[in-house]
Amino acid sequence: MEYEPTLTRIQREHSVWVAENFGEQPAWAPLLGMGEEYGEAMEHAADREEFLDAVGDFSIFFLHYLGIKRWDAALIWSLRDSVARAEGRPWPVLLGRLMHHELKTHQEIRGSAKRHTASGQILSSQLFAYLEHHCKQMGADYLDVVERTWAKVRQRDWRAHRAGEGDL
């Protein structure tokens, strides 16, 4: 069997899971989820496990966003060291700039779609670098955090449990 990078596999599996649970989603939907999980991470910053759980959930929404954009998560991940300026741009700034480029693409203003796409891909690589760095600071491997989170999320059946009963 050919090796498939963790992020590529999760991105592919998650795409199927989202379609089954929620149908087609616009690009702004996972951005809202990313914002929600950022807030949760900040609320629980002092609790390592809760913080890492929020990082994992953020990352699942992030992979969803990358999938909607048809950006290969493994490729974006592989560029993180060459484009990373994460030390000067904290998580909320990177997320805000990513939202900026998504909004401006939708509005068709302040540059071409090509420019906004390139900027979004660079920001996505920087986000990966930031998340990986933050996990390392907490003694965790980022890809393990994402893998563990996906193992829980993939078990959820929102068609059967819309109100969240039996949420895992």
Short mmCIF file of C-alpha atoms in Angstrom, two decimals:
data_model
loop_
_atom_site.label_atom_id
_atom_site.label_comp_id
_atom_site.label_asym_id
_atom_site.label_seq_id
_atom_site.Cartn_x
_atom_site.Cartn_y
_atom_site.Cartn_z
CA MET A 1 0.00 0.00 0.00
CA GLU A 2 1.28 3.43 -0.90
CA TYR A 3 1.97 5.89 1.91
CA GLU A 4 -0.59 8.67 2.23
CA PRO A 5 0.32 11.64 4.42
CA THR A 6 -1.78 12.00 7.57
CA LEU A 7 -3.24 15.38 6.61
CA THR A 8 -4.14 14.25 3.08
CA ARG A 9 -5.90 11.16 4.43
CA ILE A 10 -7.80 13.09 7.10
CA GLN A 11 -8.72 15.81 4.61
CA ARG A 12 -10.12 13.16 2.22
CA GLU A 13 -11.99 11.25 4.94
CA HIS A 14 -13.32 14.44 6.48
CA SER A 15 -14.68 15.63 3.13
CA VAL A 16 -16.81 12.48 2.90
CA TRP A 17 -17.90 12.82 6.56
CA VAL A 18 -18.96 16.47 6.09
CA ALA A 19 -20.96 15.64 2.95
CA GLU A 20 -22.79 12.86 4.80
CA ASN A 21 -23.47 14.94 7.91
CA PHE A 22 -24.05 18.46 6.56
CA GLY A 23 -24.10 18.41 2.77
CA GLU A 24 -22.18 20.92 0.69
CA GLN A 25 -20.67 23.74 2.72
CA PRO A 26 -19.52 27.25 1.71
CA ALA A 27 -15.93 28.22 2.53
CA TRP A 28 -17.03 30.60 5.28
CA ALA A 29 -18.63 27.77 7.32
CA PRO A 30 -15.37 26.16 8.46
CA LEU A 31 -13.87 29.64 8.99
CA LEU A 32 -16.62 30.26 11.55
CA GLY A 33 -15.77 26.94 13.16
CA MET A 34 -12.12 27.93 13.26
CA GLY A 35 -13.08 31.16 15.01
CA GLU A 36 -15.24 29.28 17.51
CA GLU A 37 -12.42 26.87 18.35
CA TYR A 38 -9.88 29.68 18.64
CA GLY A 39 -12.14 31.22 21.28
CA GLU A 40 -12.36 27.89 23.08
CA ALA A 41 -8.57 27.52 23.01
CA MET A 42 -8.15 30.96 24.58
CA GLU A 43 -10.83 30.24 27.17
CA HIS A 44 -8.95 27.08 28.21
CA ALA A 45 -5.36 28.25 27.65
CA ALA A 46 -4.37 27.25 31.19
CA ASP A 47 -5.70 23.69 30.81
CA ARG A 48 -3.33 21.73 28.54
CA GLU A 49 -5.79 18.99 27.56
CA GLU A 50 -8.68 21.39 26.87
CA PHE A 51 -6.36 23.67 24.91
CA LEU A 52 -5.03 20.80 22.78
CA ASP A 53 -8.61 19.59 22.23
CA ALA A 54 -9.49 23.04 20.87
CA VAL A 55 -6.36 23.03 18.66
CA GLY A 56 -7.46 19.64 17.30
CA ASP A 57 -11.01 20.84 16.63
CA PHE A 58 -9.67 24.04 15.04
CA SER A 59 -7.49 21.88 12.81
CA ILE A 60 -10.38 19.70 11.67
CA PHE A 61 -12.27 22.85 10.62
CA PHE A 62 -9.04 24.10 9.02
CA LEU A 63 -8.70 20.90 6.96
CA HIS A 64 -12.34 21.33 5.95
CA TYR A 65 -11.61 24.89 4.77
CA LEU A 66 -8.55 23.73 2.81
CA GLY A 67 -10.64 20.99 1.23
CA ILE A 68 -13.38 23.38 0.13
CA LYS A 69 -10.69 25.58 -1.43
CA ARG A 70 -9.25 22.45 -3.09
CA TRP A 71 -5.88 23.11 -1.49
CA ASP A 72 -3.88 20.00 -0.66
CA ALA A 73 -3.30 20.06 3.10
CA ALA A 74 -0.10 18.01 2.84
CA LEU A 75 1.35 20.45 0.31
CA ILE A 76 0.40 23.47 2.44
CA TRP A 77 1.89 21.66 5.47
CA SER A 78 5.13 20.95 3.61
CA LEU A 79 5.61 24.67 2.90
CA ARG A 80 5.28 25.73 6.54
CA ASP A 81 9.02 26.02 7.19
CA SER A 82 9.77 27.97 4.03
CA VAL A 83 7.03 30.58 4.52
CA ALA A 84 6.64 30.59 8.28
CA ARG A 85 6.71 33.97 9.93
CA ALA A 86 4.51 32.65 12.71
CA GLU A 87 6.67 34.11 15.46
CA GLY A 88 5.63 37.63 14.42
CA ARG A 89 2.04 36.86 13.54
CA PRO A 90 0.01 35.27 16.32
CA TRP A 91 -2.85 32.87 15.76
CA PRO A 92 -5.66 35.48 15.72
CA VAL A 93 -3.77 37.66 13.23
CA LEU A 94 -3.21 34.73 10.87
CA LEU A 95 -6.86 33.67 11.17
CA GLY A 96 -8.05 37.25 10.63
CA ARG A 97 -5.89 37.66 7.53
CA LEU A 98 -7.14 34.34 6.14
CA MET A 99 -10.72 35.55 6.68
CA HIS A 100 -9.80 38.84 5.01
CA HIS A 101 -8.63 37.10 1.84
CA GLU A 102 -11.68 34.81 1.77
CA LEU A 103 -14.02 37.80 2.12
CA LYS A 104 -12.20 39.87 -0.51
CA THR A 105 -12.26 36.91 -2.92
CA HIS A 106 -16.01 36.63 -2.41
CA GLN A 107 -16.50 40.40 -2.85
CA GLU A 108 -14.16 40.44 -5.86
CA ILE A 109 -12.28 43.48 -4.49
CA ARG A 110 -8.76 44.47 -3.40
CA GLY A 111 -6.92 42.23 -5.80
CA SER A 112 -7.44 39.29 -8.05
CA ALA A 113 -8.72 35.89 -6.95
CA LYS A 114 -5.25 34.57 -7.84
CA ARG A 115 -3.60 37.02 -5.42
CA HIS A 116 -6.05 36.20 -2.63
CA THR A 117 -5.53 32.47 -3.24
CA ALA A 118 -1.75 32.79 -3.02
CA SER A 119 -2.02 34.87 0.15
CA GLY A 120 -4.47 32.38 1.65
CA GLN A 121 -2.14 29.48 0.95
CA ILE A 122 0.82 31.28 2.53
CA LEU A 123 -1.27 32.18 5.59
CA SER A 124 -2.43 28.57 5.81
CA SER A 125 1.19 27.39 5.87
CA GLN A 126 1.93 29.95 8.57
CA LEU A 127 -1.06 28.71 10.56
CA PHE A 128 0.25 25.15 10.38
CA ALA A 129 3.66 26.38 11.57
CA TYR A 130 2.10 28.29 14.45
CA LEU A 131 -0.09 25.37 15.55
CA GLU A 132 2.81 22.92 15.32
CA HIS A 133 5.04 25.26 17.35
CA HIS A 134 2.38 25.79 20.02
CA CYS A 135 1.79 22.05 20.37
CA LYS A 136 5.54 21.46 20.73
CA GLN A 137 5.65 24.08 23.49
CA MET A 138 2.98 22.05 25.30
CA GLY A 139 4.85 18.79 24.82
CA ALA A 140 2.52 17.46 22.12
CA ASP A 141 2.99 16.44 18.50
CA TYR A 142 0.65 18.47 16.29
CA LEU A 143 -0.12 15.65 13.86
CA ASP A 144 -0.92 13.33 16.78
CA VAL A 145 -3.33 15.95 18.16
CA VAL A 146 -5.08 16.18 14.79
CA GLU A 147 -5.19 12.39 14.42
CA ARG A 148 -6.69 11.90 17.91
CA THR A 149 -9.27 14.62 17.31
CA TRP A 150 -10.28 13.18 13.93
CA ALA A 151 -10.68 9.71 15.51
CA LYS A 152 -13.32 11.21 17.86
CA VAL A 153 -15.02 13.55 15.37
CA ARG A 154 -15.43 10.90 12.67
CA GLN A 155 -17.62 8.83 15.02
CA ARG A 156 -20.23 11.58 15.30
CA ASP A 157 -23.42 11.19 13.31
CA TRP A 158 -25.08 14.60 13.19
CA ARG A 159 -27.88 13.30 10.96
CA ALA A 160 -29.05 11.03 13.76
CA HIS A 161 -28.18 13.37 16.63
CA ARG A 162 -28.89 16.94 15.49
CA ALA A 163 -29.36 18.24 19.06
CA GLY A 164 -26.06 16.73 20.17
CA GLU A 165 -27.43 13.80 22.17
CA GLY A 166 -24.80 11.13 22.43
CA ASP A 167 -22.08 13.56 21.36
CA LEU A 168 -18.67 11.94 21.68
#
